[in-house]
CSV table of C-alpha atoms and ligand atoms in Angstrom, one decimal:
chain,number,residue,atom,x,y,z
A,459,UNK,CA,-4.5,1.0,27.6
A,460,UNK,CA,-3.6,-0.1,24.0
A,461,UNK,CA,-3.4,3.0,21.7
A,462,UNK,CA,-6.2,3.0,19.1
A,463,UNK,CA,-5.2,3.4,15.4
A,464,UNK,CA,-7.6,4.0,12.6
A,465,UNK,CA,-6.8,2.0,9.4
A,466,UNK,CA,-8.6,3.5,6.5
A,467,UNK,CA,-8.8,1.0,3.6
A,468,UNK,CA,-8.5,-1.6,6.3
A,469,UNK,CA,-10.2,-4.3,4.3
A,470,UNK,CA,-7.8,-3.9,1.4
A,471,UNK,CA,-4.7,-5.9,0.6
A,472,UNK,CA,-2.1,-3.9,2.5
A,473,UNK,CA,-4.4,-2.5,5.1
A,474,UNK,CA,-5.6,-5.9,6.3
A,475,UNK,CA,-2.0,-7.3,6.6
A,476,UNK,CA,-0.9,-4.1,8.5
A,477,UNK,CA,-3.8,-4.5,10.9
A,478,UNK,CA,-2.6,-7.8,11.8
A,479,UNK,CA,1.0,-6.7,12.3
A,480,UNK,CA,-0.3,-3.7,14.5
A,481,UNK,CA,-2.3,-5.9,16.7
A,482,UNK,CA,0.7,-8.2,17.1
A,483,UNK,CA,2.7,-5.2,18.1
A,484,UNK,CA,0.2,-4.3,20.7
A,485,UNK,CA,-1.9,-1.6,19.0
A,486,UNK,CA,-5.7,-1.7,18.9
A,487,UNK,CA,-7.0,-1.5,15.4
A,488,UNK,CA,-10.1,0.2,14.2
A,489,UNK,CA,-10.9,-0.7,10.5
A,490,UNK,CA,-12.8,1.6,8.0
A,491,UNK,CA,-13.4,0.8,4.4
A,492,UNK,CA,-16.2,1.6,1.7
A,493,UNK,CA,-15.6,-1.8,0.0
A,494,UNK,CA,-15.1,-0.2,-3.3
A,495,UNK,CA,-12.3,-2.7,-3.9
A,496,UNK,CA,-12.6,-5.4,-1.1
A,497,UNK,CA,-15.3,-7.2,0.9
A,498,UNK,CA,-16.2,-8.2,4.3
A,499,UNK,CA,-14.3,-11.6,4.1
A,500,UNK,CA,-11.1,-9.6,4.6
A,501,UNK,CA,-12.5,-8.1,7.9
A,502,UNK,CA,-13.4,-11.6,9.0
A,503,UNK,CA,-9.9,-12.7,8.1
A,504,UNK,CA,-8.2,-10.0,10.1
A,505,UNK,CA,-10.6,-10.7,13.1
A,506,UNK,CA,-9.8,-14.5,13.0
A,507,UNK,CA,-6.0,-13.9,13.0
A,508,UNK,CA,-6.1,-11.2,15.6
A,509,UNK,CA,-8.5,-13.2,17.7
A,510,UNK,CA,-9.9,-10.0,19.4
A,511,UNK,CA,-12.5,-7.3,19.0
A,512,UNK,CA,-11.7,-5.4,15.8
A,513,UNK,CA,-14.2,-2.6,15.2
A,514,UNK,CA,-15.3,-2.1,11.5
A,515,UNK,CA,-16.9,0.9,10.0
A,516,UNK,CA,-18.3,1.0,6.4
A,517,UNK,CA,-17.6,4.6,5.6
A,518,UNK,CA,-16.3,6.5,2.7
A,519,UNK,CA,-13.3,8.8,3.4
A,520,UNK,CA,-15.1,11.5,1.5
A,521,UNK,CA,-18.0,11.4,3.9
A,522,UNK,CA,-17.0,13.9,6.6
A,523,UNK,CA,-20.0,13.1,8.7
A,524,UNK,CA,-19.4,9.4,8.4
A,525,UNK,CA,-15.7,10.1,9.5
A,526,UNK,CA,-16.7,12.3,12.3
A,527,UNK,CA,-18.9,9.5,13.7
A,528,UNK,CA,-16.1,7.0,13.7
A,529,UNK,CA,-13.8,9.2,15.9
A,530,UNK,CA,-16.8,10.2,18.1
A,531,UNK,CA,-18.2,6.7,18.7
A,532,UNK,CA,-14.7,5.3,19.5
A,533,UNK,CA,-14.2,8.3,21.8
A,534,UNK,CA,-17.6,7.5,23.4
A,535,UNK,CA,-16.3,4.0,24.0
A,536,UNK,CA,-13.2,5.2,25.8
A,537,UNK,CA,-10.9,4.8,22.8
A,538,UNK,CA,-9.4,8.0,21.6
A,539,UNK,CA,-7.9,7.3,18.2
A,540,UNK,CA,-4.1,8.2,18.4
A,541,UNK,CA,-3.1,7.8,14.9
A,542,UNK,CA,-4.3,7.1,11.5
A,543,UNK,CA,-2.8,5.0,8.8
A,544,UNK,CA,-4.5,6.1,5.4
A,545,UNK,CA,-4.5,3.3,2.9
A,546,UNK,CA,-7.9,4.2,1.3
A,547,UNK,CA,-7.6,5.0,-2.3
A,548,UNK,CA,-8.2,3.8,-5.7
A,549,UNK,CA,-5.0,2.3,-7.2
A,550,UNK,CA,-5.7,0.9,-10.8
A,551,UNK,CA,-3.4,2.9,-13.2
A,552,UNK,CA,-5.4,1.9,-16.1
A,553,UNK,CA,-8.6,2.9,-14.6
A,554,UNK,CA,-7.3,6.2,-13.6
A,555,UNK,CA,-6.4,7.0,-17.2
A,556,UNK,CA,-10.0,6.3,-18.1
A,557,UNK,CA,-11.6,8.1,-15.2
A,558,UNK,CA,-9.2,10.7,-13.8
A,559,UNK,CA,-12.0,12.6,-12.2
A,560,UNK,CA,-13.0,9.6,-10.2
A,561,UNK,CA,-9.3,9.3,-8.9
A,562,UNK,CA,-9.0,12.9,-8.0
A,563,UNK,CA,-12.2,12.9,-6.1
A,564,UNK,CA,-11.8,9.6,-4.3
A,565,UNK,CA,-8.0,9.9,-3.4
A,566,UNK,CA,-7.4,13.6,-3.1
A,567,UNK,CA,-10.8,14.6,-1.5
A,568,UNK,CA,-10.7,11.5,0.6
A,569,UNK,CA,-7.4,12.6,2.0
A,570,UNK,CA,-8.5,16.3,2.5
A,571,UNK,CA,-11.7,15.3,4.4
A,572,UNK,CA,-9.8,12.8,6.6
A,573,UNK,CA,-7.2,15.5,7.6
A,574,UNK,CA,-10.1,17.9,8.4
A,575,UNK,CA,-11.7,15.4,10.8
A,576,UNK,CA,-8.3,14.5,12.2
A,577,UNK,CA,-7.7,18.1,13.2
A,578,UNK,CA,-11.2,18.4,14.7
A,579,UNK,CA,-10.3,15.6,17.0
A,580,UNK,CA,-6.8,16.7,17.6
A,581,UNK,CA,-5.4,13.4,16.1
A,582,UNK,CA,-1.8,14.3,15.4
A,583,UNK,CA,-0.1,11.3,13.8
A,584,UNK,CA,-0.6,10.1,10.3
A,585,UNK,CA,1.0,7.6,8.2
A,586,UNK,CA,0.3,7.9,4.5
A,587,UNK,CA,0.5,5.3,1.7
A,588,UNK,CA,2.4,6.7,-1.1
A,589,UNK,CA,4.0,4.9,-3.9
A,590,UNK,CA,7.3,5.0,-6.0
A,591,UNK,CA,5.1,6.0,-8.8
A,592,UNK,CA,5.6,9.7,-7.4
A,593,UNK,CA,9.0,9.5,-8.9
A,594,UNK,CA,8.0,8.8,-12.6
A,595,UNK,CA,10.7,7.2,-14.6
A,596,UNK,CA,13.6,8.0,-12.4
A,597,UNK,CA,17.0,9.2,-13.7
A,598,UNK,CA,19.0,7.2,-11.3
A,599,UNK,CA,18.4,3.9,-9.7
A,600,UNK,CA,18.2,2.9,-7.0
A,601,UNK,CA,16.0,5.8,-6.3
A,602,UNK,CA,16.2,7.7,-3.0
A,603,UNK,CA,13.8,9.9,-1.3
A,604,UNK,CA,15.6,13.1,-2.5
A,605,UNK,CA,14.7,12.3,-6.2
A,606,UNK,CA,12.4,14.8,-7.8
A,607,UNK,CA,8.9,14.2,-8.5
A,608,UNK,CA,8.8,13.9,-12.2
A,609,UNK,CA,5.6,14.3,-14.3
A,610,UNK,CA,3.2,11.7,-13.1
A,611,UNK,CA,2.9,8.7,-15.5
A,612,UNK,CA,-0.8,8.5,-14.7
A,613,UNK,CA,-3.7,10.3,-13.0
A,614,UNK,CA,-3.3,7.8,-10.2
A,615,UNK,CA,0.4,8.8,-9.8
A,616,UNK,CA,-0.8,12.4,-9.8
A,617,UNK,CA,-3.2,11.8,-7.0
A,618,UNK,CA,-0.2,10.4,-4.8
A,619,UNK,CA,1.9,13.4,-5.6
A,620,UNK,CA,-1.0,15.7,-4.8
A,621,UNK,CA,-1.8,14.0,-1.4
A,622,UNK,CA,1.7,14.3,-0.4
A,623,UNK,CA,1.6,17.9,-1.1
A,624,UNK,CA,-1.6,18.2,0.8
A,625,UNK,CA,-0.3,16.7,3.8
A,626,UNK,CA,2.8,18.8,3.8
A,627,UNK,CA,0.5,21.9,3.5
A,628,UNK,CA,-1.7,20.8,6.3
A,629,UNK,CA,1.4,20.5,8.5
A,630,UNK,CA,2.5,24.1,7.9
A,631,UNK,CA,-1.0,25.2,9.2
A,632,UNK,CA,-1.1,22.6,12.1
A,633,UNK,CA,2.4,22.7,13.9
A,634,UNK,CA,1.5,19.8,16.3
A,635,UNK,CA,0.7,17.4,13.3
A,636,UNK,CA,3.1,14.7,12.2
A,637,UNK,CA,3.3,12.6,9.2
A,638,UNK,CA,5.2,9.8,7.8
A,639,UNK,CA,4.8,9.2,4.2
A,640,UNK,CA,5.7,5.8,2.9
A,641,UNK,CA,6.5,5.2,-0.7
A,642,UNK,CA,5.8,1.7,-1.4
A,643,UNK,CA,7.5,-0.2,-4.3
A,644,UNK,CA,5.9,-3.5,-5.3
A,645,UNK,CA,4.1,-5.4,-2.6
A,646,UNK,CA,3.4,-9.1,-3.3
A,647,UNK,CA,2.7,-12.2,-1.2
A,648,UNK,CA,0.2,-12.9,1.4
A,649,UNK,CA,-0.2,-13.7,5.1
A,650,UNK,CA,1.5,-17.0,5.6
A,651,UNK,CA,-1.6,-18.6,7.0
A,652,UNK,CA,-3.3,-17.7,3.7
A,653,UNK,CA,-6.2,-16.4,5.6
A,654,UNK,CA,-5.9,-12.9,4.1
A,655,UNK,CA,-4.2,-12.0,0.7
A,656,UNK,CA,-4.7,-10.0,-2.4
A,657,UNK,CA,-8.1,-10.2,-3.9
A,658,UNK,CA,-8.2,-8.0,-7.0
A,659,UNK,CA,-11.7,-7.7,-8.6
A,660,UNK,CA,-12.0,-8.8,-12.2
A,661,UNK,CA,-9.1,-9.3,-14.4
A,662,UNK,CA,-5.9,-8.5,-12.3
A,663,UNK,CA,-3.7,-5.6,-13.7
A,664,UNK,CA,-0.7,-6.6,-11.5
A,665,UNK,CA,1.8,-9.1,-12.4
A,666,UNK,CA,1.7,-11.6,-9.4
A,667,UNK,CA,-2.1,-11.9,-9.1
A,668,UNK,CA,-2.3,-12.3,-13.0
A,669,UNK,CA,0.6,-14.9,-12.9
A,670,UNK,CA,-1.1,-16.8,-10.0
A,671,UNK,CA,-4.3,-17.0,-11.8
A,672,UNK,CA,-2.7,-18.0,-15.1
A,673,UNK,CA,-1.0,-21.0,-13.3
A,674,UNK,CA,-4.4,-21.8,-11.5
A,675,UNK,CA,-6.0,-22.1,-15.0
A,676,UNK,CA,-8.4,-19.1,-14.4
A,677,UNK,CA,-6.8,-17.0,-16.9
A,678,UNK,CA,-4.9,-17.7,-20.2
A,679,UNK,CA,-1.1,-17.3,-20.5
A,680,UNK,CA,0.4,-14.5,-18.7
A,681,UNK,CA,1.6,-11.7,-21.2
A,682,UNK,CA,5.0,-10.3,-20.5
A,683,UNK,CA,4.8,-6.7,-21.5
A,684,UNK,CA,7.8,-6.2,-23.5
A,685,UNK,CA,11.1,-8.0,-23.6
A,686,UNK,CA,12.8,-5.2,-25.7
A,687,UNK,CA,13.6,-2.8,-22.9
A,688,UNK,CA,17.2,-1.7,-22.2
A,689,UNK,CA,17.5,-4.1,-19.2
A,690,UNK,CA,19.8,-7.3,-19.1
A,691,UNK,CA,16.8,-9.7,-20.2
A,692,UNK,CA,14.7,-7.0,-22.0
A,693,UNK,CA,11.9,-7.1,-19.5
A,694,UNK,CA,11.0,-4.4,-16.9
A,695,UNK,CA,12.6,-4.4,-13.4
A,696,UNK,CA,10.7,-3.7,-10.2
A,697,UNK,CA,11.5,-4.0,-6.5
A,698,UNK,CA,9.0,-6.7,-5.2
A,699,UNK,CA,8.6,-6.8,-1.4
A,700,UNK,CA,6.7,-9.1,0.8
A,701,UNK,CA,3.5,-7.6,2.0
A,702,UNK,CA,4.3,-8.8,5.6
A,703,UNK,CA,7.6,-6.8,5.6
A,704,UNK,CA,5.6,-3.8,4.3
A,705,UNK,CA,3.0,-4.2,7.2
A,706,UNK,CA,5.8,-4.3,9.6
A,707,UNK,CA,7.1,-1.0,8.2
A,708,UNK,CA,3.9,0.6,9.2
A,709,UNK,CA,4.4,-0.6,12.8
A,710,UNK,CA,7.9,0.9,12.7
A,711,UNK,CA,6.6,4.2,11.3
A,712,UNK,CA,3.9,4.6,14.0
A,713,UNK,CA,6.4,3.8,16.8
A,714,UNK,CA,8.7,6.4,15.4
A,715,UNK,CA,5.9,9.0,15.5
A,716,UNK,CA,4.9,8.0,18.9
A,717,UNK,CA,8.4,8.3,20.2
A,718,UNK,CA,8.1,12.0,19.1
A,719,UNK,CA,11.1,11.7,17.0
A,720,UNK,CA,9.6,13.9,14.3
A,721,UNK,CA,8.8,16.8,16.5
A,722,UNK,CA,12.7,17.2,17.1
A,723,UNK,CA,12.9,18.0,13.4
A,724,UNK,CA,11.8,21.2,11.8
A,725,UNK,CA,9.3,20.0,9.3
A,726,UNK,CA,6.9,17.5,11.0
A,727,UNK,CA,7.2,15.0,8.1
A,728,UNK,CA,9.5,12.6,6.6
A,729,UNK,CA,9.2,10.3,3.5
A,730,UNK,CA,10.6,6.8,3.3
A,731,UNK,CA,11.1,4.4,0.4
A,732,UNK,CA,9.9,0.9,1.3
A,733,UNK,CA,11.5,-1.7,-0.9
A,734,UNK,CA,14.1,-4.5,-0.7
A,735,UNK,CA,16.8,-2.4,-2.5
A,736,UNK,CA,17.0,-5.1,-5.2
A,737,UNK,CA,15.3,-5.2,-8.7
A,738,UNK,CA,13.9,-8.3,-10.4
A,739,UNK,CA,12.8,-8.5,-14.0
A,740,UNK,CA,9.5,-10.0,-15.1
A,741,UNK,CA,11.3,-13.0,-16.5
A,742,UNK,CA,13.3,-13.5,-13.3
A,743,UNK,CA,10.1,-13.3,-11.3
A,744,UNK,CA,8.6,-16.2,-13.6
A,745,UNK,CA,11.7,-18.3,-13.2
A,746,UNK,CA,11.8,-17.8,-9.3
A,747,UNK,CA,8.0,-18.7,-9.0
A,748,UNK,CA,8.6,-21.9,-11.1
A,749,UNK,CA,11.6,-22.7,-9.0
A,750,UNK,CA,9.9,-22.3,-5.7
A,751,UNK,CA,6.6,-23.9,-6.5
A,752,UNK,CA,7.8,-26.6,-9.1
A,753,UNK,CA,4.9,-25.3,-11.5
A,754,UNK,CA,5.3,-24.1,-14.9
A,755,UNK,CA,4.1,-20.5,-15.7
A,756,UNK,CA,2.3,-20.4,-19.0
A,757,UNK,CA,3.5,-17.1,-20.7
A,758,UNK,CA,3.9,-15.4,-23.9
A,759,UNK,CA,5.8,-12.2,-25.0
A,760,UNK,CA,3.4,-9.3,-25.8
A,761,UNK,CA,3.6,-5.6,-26.6
A,762,UNK,CA,5.0,-3.1,-24.1
A,763,UNK,CA,2.2,-1.8,-21.9
A,764,UNK,CA,1.6,1.9,-22.2
A,765,UNK,CA,3.0,4.0,-19.3
A,766,UNK,CA,5.4,1.3,-17.8
A,767,UNK,CA,8.5,2.5,-16.1
A,768,UNK,CA,11.5,0.7,-17.5
A,769,UNK,CA,13.4,-0.1,-14.2
A,770,UNK,CA,13.0,1.0,-10.7
A,771,UNK,CA,14.1,-0.2,-7.5
A,772,UNK,CA,14.5,1.4,-4.0
A,773,UNK,CA,17.4,2.9,-2.0
A,774,UNK,CA,15.6,2.0,1.3
A,775,UNK,CA,18.6,3.0,3.5
A,776,UNK,CA,16.8,5.9,5.1
A,777,UNK,CA,14.0,3.5,6.6
A,778,UNK,CA,16.7,1.3,7.8
A,779,UNK,CA,18.7,4.2,9.5
A,780,UNK,CA,15.7,6.0,10.9
A,781,UNK,CA,13.0,3.6,11.4
A,782,UNK,CA,15.1,0.4,12.0
A,783,UNK,CA,13.1,-1.4,9.2
A,784,UNK,CA,14.3,-3.5,6.5
A,785,UNK,CA,12.8,-6.4,4.5
A,786,UNK,CA,13.4,-9.9,5.9
A,787,UNK,CA,11.6,-12.1,3.5
A,788,UNK,CA,12.9,-13.2,0.1
A,789,UNK,CA,11.2,-13.0,-3.3
A,790,UNK,CA,10.8,-16.8,-3.4
A,791,UNK,CA,9.0,-16.6,0.2
A,792,UNK,CA,6.7,-14.0,-1.2
A,793,UNK,CA,6.0,-15.8,-4.4
A,794,UNK,CA,5.2,-19.1,-2.4
A,795,UNK,CA,2.9,-17.2,0.0
A,796,UNK,CA,1.0,-15.6,-3.1
A,797,UNK,CA,0.5,-19.0,-4.5
A,798,UNK,CA,-0.6,-20.6,-1.3
A,799,UNK,CA,-3.2,-17.8,-1.0
A,800,UNK,CA,-4.2,-18.3,-4.6
A,801,UNK,CA,-5.0,-22.1,-4.0
A,802,UNK,CA,-7.2,-21.3,-1.1
A,803,UNK,CA,-9.3,-18.6,-2.8
A,804,UNK,CA,-12.8,-19.5,-3.8
A,805,UNK,CA,-12.1,-18.6,-7.5
A,806,UNK,CA,-9.1,-21.0,-7.6
A,807,UNK,CA,-11.3,-24.0,-7.5
B,1693,NAD,P1,-6.5,-2.3,-2.1
B,1693,NAD,O1,-7.5,-1.8,-3.2
B,1693,NAD,O2,-6.5,-3.6,-1.8
B,1693,NAD,O3,-7.0,-1.5,-0.8
B,1693,NAD,C1,-7.5,-0.2,-0.6
B,1693,NAD,C2,-8.8,-0.2,0.1
B,1693,NAD,O4,-9.4,1.1,0.3
B,1693,NAD,C3,-10.0,-1.1,-0.4
B,1693,NAD,O5,-10.3,-1.9,0.5
B,1693,NAD,C4,-10.9,-0.1,-0.9
B,1693,NAD,O6,-12.3,-0.5,-0.8
B,1693,NAD,C5,-10.8,1.1,0.1
B,1693,NAD,N1,-11.2,2.5,-0.4
B,1693,NAD,C6,-10.9,3.0,-1.4
B,1693,NAD,N2,-11.4,4.2,-1.6
B,1693,NAD,C7,-12.0,4.4,-0.3
B,1693,NAD,C8,-12.7,5.6,0.1
B,1693,NAD,N3,-12.9,6.7,-0.5
B,1693,NAD,N4,-13.2,5.4,1.4
B,1693,NAD,C9,-13.1,4.3,2.0
B,1693,NAD,N5,-12.4,3.2,1.6
B,1693,NAD,C10,-11.8,3.3,0.3
B,1693,NAD,O7,-5.3,-1.6,-2.3
B,1693,NAD,P2,-3.8,-1.9,-1.6
B,1693,NAD,O8,-2.8,-2.5,-2.6
B,1693,NAD,O9,-4.2,-2.4,-0.2
B,1693,NAD,O10,-3.3,-0.3,-1.6
B,1693,NAD,C11,-3.4,0.5,-0.3
B,1693,NAD,C12,-2.7,1.8,-0.5
B,1693,NAD,O11,-1.4,1.6,-0.9
B,1693,NAD,C13,-3.4,2.6,-1.5
B,1693,NAD,O12,-3.3,3.9,-1.2
B,1693,NAD,C14,-2.6,2.3,-2.8
B,1693,NAD,O13,-2.5,3.5,-3.7
B,1693,NAD,C15,-1.2,2.3,-2.1
B,1693,NAD,N6,-0.1,1.6,-2.8
B,1693,NAD,C16,-0.4,0.3,-3.3
B,1693,NAD,C17,0.6,-0.4,-4.1
B,1693,NAD,C18,0.4,-1.7,-4.6
B,1693,NAD,O14,1.1,-2.2,-5.5
B,1693,NAD,N7,-0.6,-2.5,-4.0
B,1693,NAD,C19,1.9,0.3,-4.3
B,1693,NAD,C20,2.0,1.6,-4.0
B,1693,NAD,C21,1.0,2.3,-3.1
B,1694,UFG,N1,3.5,-7.2,-16.1
B,1694,UFG,C1,3.3,-8.0,-17.2
B,1694,UFG,N2,2.3,-8.6,-17.3
B,1694,UFG,C2,1.1,-8.6,-16.6
B,1694,UFG,C3,1.1,-7.6,-15.6
B,1694,UFG,C4,2.4,-6.9,-15.3
B,1694,UFG,O1,4.4,-8.3,-17.9
B,1694,UFG,O2,0.1,-9.2,-16.9
B,1694,UFG,C5,4.7,-6.5,-15.9
B,1694,UFG,C6,4.6,-4.9,-16.1
B,1694,UFG,O3,4.8,-4.5,-17.3
B,1694,UFG,C7,5.8,-4.4,-15.0
B,1694,UFG,C8,5.7,-5.5,-14.0
B,1694,UFG,O4,5.0,-6.6,-14.5
B,1694,UFG,O5,6.9,-4.4,-15.9
B,1694,UFG,C9,5.0,-5.0,-12.8
B,1694,UFG,O6,3.7,-4.7,-13.1
B,1694,UFG,P1,2.6,-4.3,-12.0
B,1694,UFG,O7,1.4,-3.9,-12.6
B,1694,UFG,O8,2.5,-5.5,-11.0
B,1694,UFG,O9,3.2,-3.2,-11.2
B,1694,UFG,P2,3.6,-1.7,-11.6
B,1694,UFG,O10,5.0,-1.6,-11.2
B,1694,UFG,O11,3.3,-1.4,-12.9
B,1694,UFG,O12,2.7,-0.8,-10.6
B,1694,UFG,C10,2.5,-1.1,-9.3
B,1694,UFG,C11,1.1,-0.7,-8.8
B,1694,UFG,C12,0.9,0.8,-8.9
B,1694,UFG,C13,2.0,1.5,-8.2
B,1694,UFG,C14,3.4,0.9,-8.6
B,1694,UFG,C15,4.5,1.5,-7.7
B,1694,UFG,O13,0.2,-1.2,-9.6
B,1694,UFG,O14,-0.3,1.3,-8.3
B,1694,UFG,O15,3.5,-0.4,-8.5
B,1694,UFG,O16,4.2,1.3,-6.5
B,1694,UFG,F1,2.1,2.9,-8.4
């Protein structure tokens, strides 16, 4: 029988793409989401791409009883959940500054409760969505997994650091537990079918959704936040990876856990950077988008955005060596897929 994997935040951007890759790799996926930043359309999209039964539970990760029911119901149906990929979290840096308590409550308490319920059901394998934000403004780039956690740039970043620590503490009290912590750099793009993609609510904070909506005429010109940074063209540098590459990394992480590789190690957990290993500046991204789509990006130079890291990209060699994963898709392919998705979205009409 196929192993069942619970995907929390499964209606979200990365969760929905990962669900599709998991199914393709032979896993049975169970989705959970509270729709705080998504809607049922994504679930329908996943179902249509997988073309199979995909159970969905509208549950909040802070709701212990609701979580308990998910594991119980699946068990009663004969599907023991073997592993969990925990995406469910709030992720807006700006919102976290305005409402830090909400972020602590949602992200940290949600993770704590999930761990409790996993323990009650003897579910021993966890893949956790972390972020390169845990490194703050790194002293050395490319940044590797041994870089220290610097002071978090935002309450959101603090919750990711806290959740990583929570998971490691949980492990010390639960020797059979295994966790892979994935530190994502900047995921962009969409499934090539354009059936699922990134659907931010309201005005997008992130570069690519904003850029696409500017080109589609939904927003005004894109503001490039600062061109006076100490980088070759003055704009900030990030490591943009295709969301399908990122989705496939979760499959590799789960397969790694299921092969019991972690149990051979002392700690029971391992963190991996997920990025391309190459940085691109905001202005380079604009140029690449224009080249691949043939469209002009309306943009203007604006003030620096508070809290922005100047330049960060990944040393992702650990993921390559140990998980056998590396990115396959280019920046241009990712931008093209983002644009294809934008054109199909209802708000792009
Ligand atoms: P997303 O907002 O599209 O998906 C998160 C999903 O979790 C949403 O569908 C939301 O409704 C759900 N959710 C939030 N809180 C919940 C709760 N308490 N209970 C149940 N569901 C809840 O975001 P995403 O981009 O897919 O991010 C997924 C994960 O990856 C998050 O943990 C995020 O912090 C992390 N991450 C994202 C990025 C990025 O740039 N997108 C970068 C690094 C890390
Ligand atoms: N940018 C603009 N104009 C915009 C939006 C962004 O110039 O309208 C610039 C930013 O200043 C930054 C770059 O584009 O230099 C990327 O910004 P994003 O907001 O897309 O991404 P960040 O690197 O700031 O943050 C993202 C997620 C965080 C996560 C982090 C690391 O939003 O949640 O990646 O994974 F923590």
